[in-house]
């Protein structure tokens, strides 16, 4: 599984990234976390408010840091799919 | 500040497991959520009522200071203003954040699409106030707006209104100056945003001031935002936002009010009338220029500004300075530099600056 955090280096992007790494470790899922800072790529996902969260090329949320529970849910859904 | 997290509805319908199960019957009222919010509101109101007597009791009984003495007045002022402003901030941010759960940058873009200049500028400035938006998202927002055909001037109205007319500034003005000044600030802030946007849109070949790569970016289809939030989710999101923002600004508030209390107690009346009063014509532009490199948030600057006014500074001068601090900030220009050429940034600063200076003179003249 591949998790991308779309953001231009704002504080919330960093928080989203460390939350992603945390939750992945907790769930014991095989997944990589990647920070995407290139504005063209970010816009390619149609995200205008950062950070955007992309799991396996699908935008699951944007505009802030999701709660831990939300993030776990995103990952479990993507894992089941 | 953050934009407020929006989760995206899965595109395939029927995946009911993907949604956090609502805690109440669909369509029914969530009594528990509303009850909690209403009780918090009552507690808030009770605290509000006892603030002043409590501050006076603490300064004059508990600490034994003499009413009317310099130190006594400064301490009473501080002990009353800090909890007052923090309480106001918490209440207001919660309300505004709840309203903001109904808006998003993506939705604002849809609302602005196809609007002509003029109407578009007005709508854009108004949406700038209620759309959850963080200046760190200014670049993707700018590209997203411009790409979907929203005129540049309309986009600028949004970018000017957002930092200028924000809930923190309004709360601080309301708490320290009263509702009239807060309303006046809001109206003129919106006018500056609307008119500056219109002016920028009228400049011939203004599009050339945008970096070329912006026009070449292919923007992906809008992510479907989840607009079916329950009230419980809205309140929880607003609560999280309130904690985040108050957690960020409380120190500025305390330092700002402490400095303000010092000025209040120790600087003689009318000491500043000569420099910052109405008689000094150059004080308005000087205030605006001074405000550009300063990047304090409204929380820190308003208490100081309030104290300066008590000592004879003119309202127009002080408001112009404040608007410049929040609307023309160096960090935001650096962010915008990624999508705008220096020439357009200079135009942007010049037009907004002139608008603010004009506002400053107007207030000094009228009030």
Tab-separated table of C-alpha atoms in Angstrom:
chain	number	residue	atom	x	y	z
A	1	UNK	CA	0.000	0.000	0.000
A	2	UNK	CA	1.143	3.504	-0.681
A	3	UNK	CA	0.216	6.596	1.336
A	4	UNK	CA	0.939	10.036	-0.033
A	5	UNK	CA	0.750	13.236	1.948
A	6	UNK	CA	0.239	16.157	-0.418
A	7	UNK	CA	1.516	19.389	0.995
A	8	UNK	CA	3.977	22.168	0.591
A	9	UNK	CA	5.722	21.664	3.885
A	10	UNK	CA	3.213	23.228	6.237
A	11	UNK	CA	3.080	22.245	9.885
A	12	UNK	CA	-0.071	20.200	9.384
A	13	UNK	CA	1.546	18.283	6.517
A	14	UNK	CA	4.326	17.177	8.836
A	15	UNK	CA	1.784	16.182	11.460
A	16	UNK	CA	-0.239	14.213	8.922
A	17	UNK	CA	2.899	12.434	7.787
A	18	UNK	CA	3.980	11.386	11.253
A	19	UNK	CA	0.424	10.309	12.073
A	20	UNK	CA	0.414	8.141	8.936
A	21	UNK	CA	3.686	6.486	9.907
A	22	UNK	CA	2.408	5.949	13.432
A	23	UNK	CA	-0.869	4.356	12.435
A	24	UNK	CA	0.759	2.114	9.839
A	25	UNK	CA	3.143	0.835	12.472
A	26	UNK	CA	0.321	0.307	14.931
A	27	UNK	CA	-1.775	-1.664	12.454
A	28	UNK	CA	1.216	-3.598	11.207
A	29	UNK	CA	0.319	-2.936	7.570
A	30	UNK	CA	2.835	-3.106	4.788
A	31	UNK	CA	2.779	0.466	3.486
A	32	UNK	CA	5.061	3.269	2.426
A	33	UNK	CA	4.545	6.926	3.313
A	34	UNK	CA	5.591	9.562	0.857
A	35	UNK	CA	5.471	13.343	1.059
A	36	UNK	CA	4.567	15.043	-2.198
A	37	UNK	CA	5.597	18.690	-2.301
A	38	UNK	CA	5.530	19.296	-6.045
A	39	UNK	CA	2.690	21.704	-6.704
A	40	UNK	CA	1.925	20.298	-10.147
A	41	UNK	CA	1.486	16.796	-8.764
A	42	UNK	CA	-0.629	18.102	-5.897
A	43	UNK	CA	-2.908	19.958	-8.275
A	44	UNK	CA	-3.110	16.834	-10.401
A	45	UNK	CA	-5.057	15.203	-7.580
A	46	UNK	CA	-7.461	18.135	-7.545
A	47	UNK	CA	-6.515	19.112	-4.011
A	48	UNK	CA	-6.610	22.823	-3.165
A	49	UNK	CA	-6.352	22.741	0.595
A	50	UNK	CA	-3.358	21.003	2.062
A	51	UNK	CA	-2.474	18.546	3.396
A	52	UNK	CA	-4.204	16.082	1.109
A	53	UNK	CA	-4.170	12.402	2.000
A	54	UNK	CA	-3.898	9.931	-0.867
A	55	UNK	CA	-4.039	6.184	-0.330
A	56	UNK	CA	-3.260	3.997	-3.324
A	57	UNK	CA	-3.771	6.918	-5.692
A	58	UNK	CA	-7.178	7.775	-4.238
A	59	UNK	CA	-7.763	11.061	-2.405
A	60	UNK	CA	-9.356	10.163	0.929
A	61	UNK	CA	-9.318	13.602	2.492
A	62	UNK	CA	-7.812	17.052	2.458
A	63	UNK	CA	-7.589	20.353	4.289
A	64	UNK	CA	-6.236	19.182	7.606
A	65	UNK	CA	-4.995	16.368	9.760
A	66	UNK	CA	-7.547	13.580	10.167
A	67	UNK	CA	-8.171	12.098	13.568
A	68	UNK	CA	-6.335	8.926	14.480
A	69	UNK	CA	-9.551	6.904	14.272
A	70	UNK	CA	-10.310	8.310	10.831
A	71	UNK	CA	-6.864	7.467	9.584
A	72	UNK	CA	-7.091	3.908	10.869
A	73	UNK	CA	-10.411	3.560	9.079
A	74	UNK	CA	-8.958	4.853	5.793
A	75	UNK	CA	-6.116	2.374	5.963
A	76	UNK	CA	-8.315	-0.585	6.870
A	77	UNK	CA	-10.693	0.183	4.014
A	78	UNK	CA	-7.870	0.477	1.533
A	79	UNK	CA	-6.374	-2.711	2.887
A	80	UNK	CA	-9.647	-4.603	2.499
A	81	UNK	CA	-10.187	-3.302	-1.022
B	1	UNK	CA	-4.501	28.030	11.291
B	2	UNK	CA	-5.753	25.034	9.457
B	3	UNK	CA	-8.336	24.447	6.808
B	4	UNK	CA	-10.369	21.882	8.650
B	5	UNK	CA	-10.136	18.308	7.531
B	6	UNK	CA	-12.627	17.145	4.936
B	7	UNK	CA	-13.000	13.442	4.346
B	8	UNK	CA	-13.869	12.271	0.892
B	9	UNK	CA	-16.946	10.205	0.185
B	10	UNK	CA	-16.080	6.903	-1.479
B	11	UNK	CA	-17.110	7.051	-5.103
B	12	UNK	CA	-18.794	3.677	-5.101
B	13	UNK	CA	-22.044	3.991	-3.250
B	14	UNK	CA	-23.348	1.271	-1.009
B	15	UNK	CA	-20.191	0.963	1.014
B	16	UNK	CA	-21.969	1.742	4.240
B	17	UNK	CA	-19.164	0.278	6.319
B	18	UNK	CA	-16.984	3.146	5.156
B	19	UNK	CA	-18.920	5.736	7.083
B	20	UNK	CA	-18.597	6.330	10.753
B	21	UNK	CA	-21.964	5.156	11.994
B	22	UNK	CA	-24.115	8.075	13.118
B	23	UNK	CA	-24.820	7.928	16.825
B	24	UNK	CA	-28.473	8.711	16.409
B	25	UNK	CA	-31.347	7.861	14.160
B	26	UNK	CA	-30.966	9.584	10.792
B	27	UNK	CA	-33.093	12.691	10.630
B	28	UNK	CA	-33.579	12.848	14.384
B	29	UNK	CA	-32.084	15.473	16.623
B	30	UNK	CA	-28.883	14.501	18.376
B	31	UNK	CA	-29.960	15.607	21.858
B	32	UNK	CA	-26.690	14.635	23.459
B	33	UNK	CA	-24.561	16.732	21.112
B	34	UNK	CA	-26.880	19.736	21.280
B	35	UNK	CA	-27.247	19.353	25.036
B	36	UNK	CA	-23.486	19.405	25.511
B	37	UNK	CA	-23.089	22.506	23.359
B	38	UNK	CA	-25.937	24.341	25.092
B	39	UNK	CA	-24.592	23.498	28.576
B	40	UNK	CA	-21.146	24.695	27.554
B	41	UNK	CA	-22.795	27.888	26.345
B	42	UNK	CA	-24.438	28.397	29.754
B	43	UNK	CA	-21.133	27.816	31.573
B	44	UNK	CA	-19.525	30.306	29.197
B	45	UNK	CA	-22.159	32.917	29.982
B	46	UNK	CA	-21.821	32.429	33.750
B	47	UNK	CA	-18.043	32.847	33.526
B	48	UNK	CA	-18.589	35.984	31.470
B	49	UNK	CA	-20.800	37.454	34.198
B	50	UNK	CA	-18.349	36.969	37.068
B	51	UNK	CA	-15.202	38.104	35.218
B	52	UNK	CA	-15.096	41.742	36.237
B	53	UNK	CA	-15.956	41.357	39.932
B	54	UNK	CA	-13.479	38.501	40.123
B	55	UNK	CA	-10.663	40.529	38.539
B	56	UNK	CA	-11.321	43.454	40.878
B	57	UNK	CA	-11.474	41.181	43.888
B	58	UNK	CA	-8.172	39.529	42.910
B	59	UNK	CA	-6.357	42.828	42.336
B	60	UNK	CA	-7.672	44.888	45.213
B	61	UNK	CA	-8.547	42.321	47.906
B	62	UNK	CA	-6.308	39.355	47.233
B	63	UNK	CA	-3.208	41.277	46.124
B	64	UNK	CA	-4.052	44.284	48.277
B	65	UNK	CA	-3.382	46.863	45.542
B	66	UNK	CA	-4.924	50.312	45.812
B	67	UNK	CA	-7.671	51.139	43.312
B	68	UNK	CA	-6.644	54.182	41.278
B	69	UNK	CA	-2.921	53.559	41.713
B	70	UNK	CA	-0.855	52.933	38.590
B	71	UNK	CA	0.099	49.388	39.474
B	72	UNK	CA	-3.376	48.594	40.792
B	73	UNK	CA	-5.050	49.778	37.595
B	74	UNK	CA	-2.569	48.010	35.349
B	75	UNK	CA	-2.990	44.712	37.213
B	76	UNK	CA	-6.801	44.941	37.331
B	77	UNK	CA	-6.836	45.755	33.624
B	78	UNK	CA	-4.654	42.733	32.862
B	79	UNK	CA	-6.569	40.317	35.091
B	80	UNK	CA	-9.857	41.367	33.554
B	81	UNK	CA	-8.811	41.547	29.907
B	82	UNK	CA	-6.908	38.281	29.597
B	83	UNK	CA	-9.747	35.943	30.614
B	84	UNK	CA	-12.271	38.167	28.845
B	85	UNK	CA	-10.469	37.986	25.523
B	86	UNK	CA	-9.668	34.279	25.848
B	87	UNK	CA	-13.298	33.523	26.667
B	88	UNK	CA	-14.515	35.615	23.734
B	89	UNK	CA	-12.008	33.985	21.414
B	90	UNK	CA	-13.009	30.468	22.430
B	91	UNK	CA	-16.715	31.201	22.017
B	92	UNK	CA	-16.346	32.994	18.717
B	93	UNK	CA	-13.938	30.513	17.171
B	94	UNK	CA	-16.305	27.696	18.082
B	95	UNK	CA	-19.210	29.485	16.401
B	96	UNK	CA	-17.242	30.451	13.312
B	97	UNK	CA	-15.738	26.973	13.004
B	98	UNK	CA	-19.191	25.431	13.157
B	99	UNK	CA	-20.332	27.739	10.356
B	100	UNK	CA	-17.200	26.859	8.407
B	101	UNK	CA	-18.030	23.174	8.394
B	102	UNK	CA	-20.630	24.136	5.790
B	103	UNK	CA	-17.966	25.604	3.531
B	104	UNK	CA	-14.781	24.407	1.893
B	105	UNK	CA	-12.283	25.833	-0.559
B	106	UNK	CA	-13.584	23.398	-3.159
B	107	UNK	CA	-17.167	24.494	-2.678
B	108	UNK	CA	-16.181	28.167	-2.745
B	109	UNK	CA	-14.494	27.556	-6.055
B	110	UNK	CA	-17.696	26.069	-7.427
B	111	UNK	CA	-19.724	29.014	-6.127
B	112	UNK	CA	-17.356	31.503	-7.731
B	113	UNK	CA	-17.131	29.705	-11.063
B	114	UNK	CA	-18.806	31.614	-13.868
B	115	UNK	CA	-19.315	34.770	-11.799
B	116	UNK	CA	-18.526	38.025	-13.527
B	117	UNK	CA	-16.223	40.647	-12.080
B	118	UNK	CA	-17.997	42.950	-9.686
B	119	UNK	CA	-20.549	40.444	-8.409
B	120	UNK	CA	-17.724	37.937	-8.302
B	121	UNK	CA	-15.515	40.261	-6.240
B	122	UNK	CA	-18.218	40.886	-3.669
B	123	UNK	CA	-19.065	37.196	-3.342
B	124	UNK	CA	-15.398	36.290	-3.266
B	125	UNK	CA	-14.586	38.685	-0.422
B	126	UNK	CA	-17.598	37.443	1.577
B	127	UNK	CA	-16.668	33.804	1.009
B	128	UNK	CA	-13.132	34.698	2.043
B	129	UNK	CA	-14.487	35.338	5.531
B	130	UNK	CA	-16.359	32.053	5.972
B	131	UNK	CA	-14.215	29.619	3.987
B	132	UNK	CA	-11.803	27.619	6.130
B	133	UNK	CA	-8.442	28.464	4.668
B	134	UNK	CA	-4.844	28.511	5.786
B	135	UNK	CA	-2.323	30.811	4.142
B	136	UNK	CA	-0.068	27.789	3.610
B	137	UNK	CA	-2.655	26.615	1.055
B	138	UNK	CA	-2.526	29.917	-0.837
B	139	UNK	CA	-0.584	28.466	-3.774
B	140	UNK	CA	-2.823	25.471	-4.566
B	141	UNK	CA	-5.864	27.672	-3.996
B	142	UNK	CA	-4.593	30.312	-6.375
B	143	UNK	CA	-3.860	27.758	-9.087
B	144	UNK	CA	-7.167	25.992	-8.545
B	145	UNK	CA	-9.145	29.227	-8.814
B	146	UNK	CA	-7.322	30.580	-11.836
B	147	UNK	CA	-7.459	27.250	-13.653
B	148	UNK	CA	-11.204	26.963	-13.259
B	149	UNK	CA	-11.605	30.309	-14.993
B	150	UNK	CA	-12.237	32.532	-11.991
B	151	UNK	CA	-10.933	35.996	-12.958
B	152	UNK	CA	-7.670	37.091	-11.324
B	153	UNK	CA	-9.255	40.109	-9.673
B	154	UNK	CA	-11.908	37.895	-8.068
B	155	UNK	CA	-9.221	35.511	-6.806
B	156	UNK	CA	-7.376	38.456	-5.280
B	157	UNK	CA	-10.492	39.676	-3.498
B	158	UNK	CA	-10.570	36.287	-1.765
B	159	UNK	CA	-6.863	36.343	-0.927
B	160	UNK	CA	-7.107	39.846	0.547
B	161	UNK	CA	-10.295	39.294	2.549
B	162	UNK	CA	-9.223	36.030	4.162
B	163	UNK	CA	-6.387	37.327	6.326
B	164	UNK	CA	-7.848	40.788	6.822
B	165	UNK	CA	-11.336	39.968	8.040
B	166	UNK	CA	-10.688	37.043	10.336
B	167	UNK	CA	-12.514	35.981	13.444
B	168	UNK	CA	-9.559	36.587	15.728
B	169	UNK	CA	-9.243	40.221	14.638
B	170	UNK	CA	-12.982	40.723	14.961
B	171	UNK	CA	-13.137	39.190	18.446
B	172	UNK	CA	-10.217	41.259	19.672
B	173	UNK	CA	-11.721	44.448	18.276
B	174	UNK	CA	-15.108	43.589	19.722
B	175	UNK	CA	-13.651	42.764	23.127
B	176	UNK	CA	-11.399	45.801	23.416
B	177	UNK	CA	-13.062	48.491	21.297
B	178	UNK	CA	-16.736	47.519	21.188
B	179	UNK	CA	-18.960	46.234	18.427
B	180	UNK	CA	-19.113	49.478	16.454
B	181	UNK	CA	-15.390	49.465	15.709
B	182	UNK	CA	-15.443	45.723	15.002
B	183	UNK	CA	-18.293	46.223	12.507
B	184	UNK	CA	-16.551	49.212	10.956
B	185	UNK	CA	-13.386	47.180	10.545
B	186	UNK	CA	-15.268	44.311	8.951
B	187	UNK	CA	-17.093	46.519	6.454
B	188	UNK	CA	-14.022	48.498	5.421
B	189	UNK	CA	-11.878	45.361	5.290
B	190	UNK	CA	-14.368	43.814	2.874
B	191	UNK	CA	-14.506	47.020	0.827
B	192	UNK	CA	-10.725	47.150	0.506
B	193	UNK	CA	-10.713	43.491	-0.600
B	194	UNK	CA	-13.504	44.027	-3.139
B	195	UNK	CA	-12.142	47.269	-4.601
B	196	UNK	CA	-8.512	46.134	-4.682
B	197	UNK	CA	-9.633	42.975	-6.499
B	198	UNK	CA	-11.622	45.011	-9.014
B	199	UNK	CA	-8.641	47.333	-9.544
B	200	UNK	CA	-6.234	44.439	-10.084
B	201	UNK	CA	-8.664	42.849	-12.545
B	202	UNK	CA	-8.784	46.081	-14.565
B	203	UNK	CA	-5.036	46.269	-15.148
B	204	UNK	CA	-4.279	45.532	-18.798
B	205	UNK	CA	-2.422	42.254	-19.351
B	206	UNK	CA	-2.480	41.490	-15.677
B	207	UNK	CA	-2.372	37.766	-16.513
B	208	UNK	CA	1.227	38.206	-17.595
B	209	UNK	CA	2.147	38.819	-13.987
B	210	UNK	CA	1.294	35.228	-13.158
B	211	UNK	CA	4.104	32.708	-13.454
B	212	UNK	CA	3.815	30.866	-16.772
B	213	UNK	CA	3.742	27.371	-15.286
B	214	UNK	CA	0.459	28.166	-13.551
B	215	UNK	CA	-1.397	28.226	-16.871
B	216	UNK	CA	0.023	24.844	-17.868
B	217	UNK	CA	-0.925	22.849	-14.814
B	218	UNK	CA	-3.585	20.259	-15.346
B	219	UNK	CA	-5.863	20.309	-12.342
B	220	UNK	CA	-7.395	17.000	-11.432
B	221	UNK	CA	-11.102	16.554	-11.074
B	222	UNK	CA	-12.426	17.842	-7.792
B	223	UNK	CA	-12.328	15.320	-5.055
B	224	UNK	CA	-15.892	14.720	-3.893
B	225	UNK	CA	-16.165	16.258	-0.523
B	226	UNK	CA	-18.241	14.737	2.191
B	227	UNK	CA	-20.939	17.282	2.801
B	228	UNK	CA	-23.256	15.089	4.798
B	229	UNK	CA	-21.734	15.802	8.171
B	230	UNK	CA	-23.878	15.265	11.226
B	231	UNK	CA	-24.195	18.046	13.784
B	232	UNK	CA	-22.161	15.939	16.164
B	233	UNK	CA	-19.329	15.862	13.630
B	234	UNK	CA	-19.625	19.588	13.022
B	235	UNK	CA	-19.423	20.342	16.743
B	236	UNK	CA	-16.504	17.970	17.238
B	237	UNK	CA	-14.638	19.520	14.335
B	238	UNK	CA	-15.346	23.036	15.638
B	239	UNK	CA	-14.196	21.985	19.096
B	240	UNK	CA	-10.931	20.604	17.718
B	241	UNK	CA	-10.410	23.834	15.778
B	242	UNK	CA	-11.116	25.951	18.864
B	243	UNK	CA	-8.558	24.033	20.897
B	244	UNK	CA	-6.000	24.336	18.117
B	245	UNK	CA	-6.408	28.080	17.549
B	246	UNK	CA	-6.706	29.090	21.202
B	247	UNK	CA	-3.689	26.853	21.912
B	248	UNK	CA	-1.774	28.813	19.314
B	249	UNK	CA	-2.723	32.380	20.211
B	250	UNK	CA	-3.153	32.436	23.990
B	251	UNK	CA	0.442	33.438	24.575
B	252	UNK	CA	0.188	36.322	22.089
B	253	UNK	CA	-2.950	37.469	23.834
B	254	UNK	CA	-1.272	37.461	27.244
B	255	UNK	CA	1.887	39.197	26.064
B	256	UNK	CA	-0.102	41.702	24.015
B	257	UNK	CA	-2.381	42.530	26.926
B	258	UNK	CA	0.552	42.736	29.343
B	259	UNK	CA	2.253	45.280	27.100
B	260	UNK	CA	-1.072	47.049	26.681
B	261	UNK	CA	-1.620	47.087	30.465
B	262	UNK	CA	1.850	48.558	30.941
B	263	UNK	CA	1.105	51.336	28.472
B	264	UNK	CA	-2.308	51.811	30.058
B	265	UNK	CA	-0.865	52.299	33.516
B	266	UNK	CA	2.394	54.096	32.836
B	267	UNK	CA	2.324	56.114	29.612
B	268	UNK	CA	0.849	59.581	30.209
B	269	UNK	CA	-2.398	60.551	28.482
B	270	UNK	CA	-1.970	62.067	25.035
B	271	UNK	CA	1.733	61.260	24.957
B	272	UNK	CA	1.302	59.886	21.443
B	273	UNK	CA	-1.115	62.464	20.094
B	274	UNK	CA	1.713	64.302	18.330
B	275	UNK	CA	3.111	61.200	16.565
B	276	UNK	CA	0.078	58.996	16.008
B	277	UNK	CA	-2.711	61.531	16.295
B	278	UNK	CA	-4.812	63.067	13.534
B	279	UNK	CA	-2.626	66.144	13.251
B	280	UNK	CA	0.325	64.190	11.882
B	281	UNK	CA	-0.674	63.581	8.240
B	282	UNK	CA	2.185	61.185	7.582
B	283	UNK	CA	1.279	58.836	10.394
B	284	UNK	CA	-1.177	56.766	8.287
B	285	UNK	CA	1.254	55.816	5.486
B	286	UNK	CA	4.008	55.400	8.078
B	287	UNK	CA	1.787	52.978	9.987
B	288	UNK	CA	1.077	50.976	6.828
B	289	UNK	CA	4.745	50.728	5.874
B	290	UNK	CA	5.681	49.798	9.411
B	291	UNK	CA	3.030	47.070	9.331
B	292	UNK	CA	4.345	45.226	6.259
B	293	UNK	CA	7.379	43.493	7.788
B	294	UNK	CA	5.501	42.873	11.016
B	295	UNK	CA	3.892	39.502	11.044
B	296	UNK	CA	2.128	39.372	14.294
B	297	UNK	CA	-1.292	37.921	14.380
B	298	UNK	CA	-4.210	40.078	15.350
B	299	UNK	CA	-4.183	38.521	18.818
B	300	UNK	CA	-0.882	40.098	19.748
B	301	UNK	CA	-1.196	43.403	17.985
B	302	UNK	CA	-4.680	44.575	18.923
B	303	UNK	CA	-4.174	44.959	22.700
B	304	UNK	CA	-1.116	47.114	22.031
B	305	UNK	CA	-2.984	49.131	19.441
B	306	UNK	CA	-5.832	49.586	21.906
B	307	UNK	CA	-3.514	50.964	24.547
B	308	UNK	CA	-1.883	53.308	22.007
B	309	UNK	CA	-5.277	54.702	21.127
B	310	UNK	CA	-6.044	55.513	24.738
B	311	UNK	CA	-2.908	57.603	24.740
B	312	UNK	CA	-3.969	59.770	21.846
B	313	UNK	CA	-3.293	57.754	18.707
B	314	UNK	CA	-6.006	58.280	16.075
B	315	UNK	CA	-8.349	55.424	15.201
B	316	UNK	CA	-7.738	55.629	11.445
B	317	UNK	CA	-3.989	55.476	11.899
B	318	UNK	CA	-4.253	52.538	14.235
B	319	UNK	CA	-6.686	50.598	12.004
B	320	UNK	CA	-4.500	51.210	8.959
B	321	UNK	CA	-1.512	49.859	10.844
B	322	UNK	CA	-3.470	46.785	11.902
B	323	UNK	CA	-4.790	46.071	8.426
B	324	UNK	CA	-1.297	46.346	7.063
B	325	UNK	CA	0.043	43.921	9.663
B	326	UNK	CA	-2.510	41.246	8.820
B	327	UNK	CA	-3.159	41.792	5.094
B	328	UNK	CA	0.287	42.729	3.807
B	329	UNK	CA	2.585	40.243	5.415
B	330	UNK	CA	6.026	39.366	4.168
B	331	UNK	CA	5.571	35.593	4.658
B	332	UNK	CA	2.434	35.608	2.530
B	333	UNK	CA	4.223	37.507	-0.230
B	334	UNK	CA	6.967	34.917	-0.176
B	335	UNK	CA	4.350	32.183	-0.568
B	336	UNK	CA	2.627	34.071	-3.406
B	337	UNK	CA	5.959	34.658	-5.128
B	338	UNK	CA	5.782	31.031	-6.251
B	339	UNK	CA	2.842	31.827	-8.514
B	340	UNK	CA	3.211	35.567	-9.111
B	341	UNK	CA	5.988	37.493	-10.778
B	342	UNK	CA	7.567	40.266	-8.691
B	343	UNK	CA	5.811	42.886	-10.802
B	344	UNK	CA	2.359	41.584	-9.881
B	345	UNK	CA	3.324	41.244	-6.226
B	346	UNK	CA	4.401	44.887	-6.275
B	347	UNK	CA	1.078	45.862	-7.880
B	348	UNK	CA	-0.807	43.818	-5.288
B	349	UNK	CA	1.030	45.474	-2.391
B	350	UNK	CA	0.654	48.935	-3.906
B	351	UNK	CA	-3.092	48.633	-4.529
B	352	UNK	CA	-3.900	47.075	-1.159
B	353	UNK	CA	-1.574	49.571	0.543
B	354	UNK	CA	-3.282	52.527	-1.101
B	355	UNK	CA	-6.677	51.105	-0.138
B	356	UNK	CA	-5.621	50.797	3.481
B	357	UNK	CA	-4.089	54.279	3.584
B	358	UNK	CA	-7.295	55.686	2.152
B	359	UNK	CA	-9.299	53.866	4.834
B	360	UNK	CA	-7.009	55.313	7.516
B	361	UNK	CA	-7.486	58.887	6.328
B	362	UNK	CA	-11.214	58.385	5.973
B	363	UNK	CA	-11.558	57.302	9.605
B	364	UNK	CA	-9.364	60.092	10.873
B	365	UNK	CA	-11.500	62.513	8.921
B	366	UNK	CA	-14.892	61.149	9.890
B	367	UNK	CA	-14.395	60.201	13.539
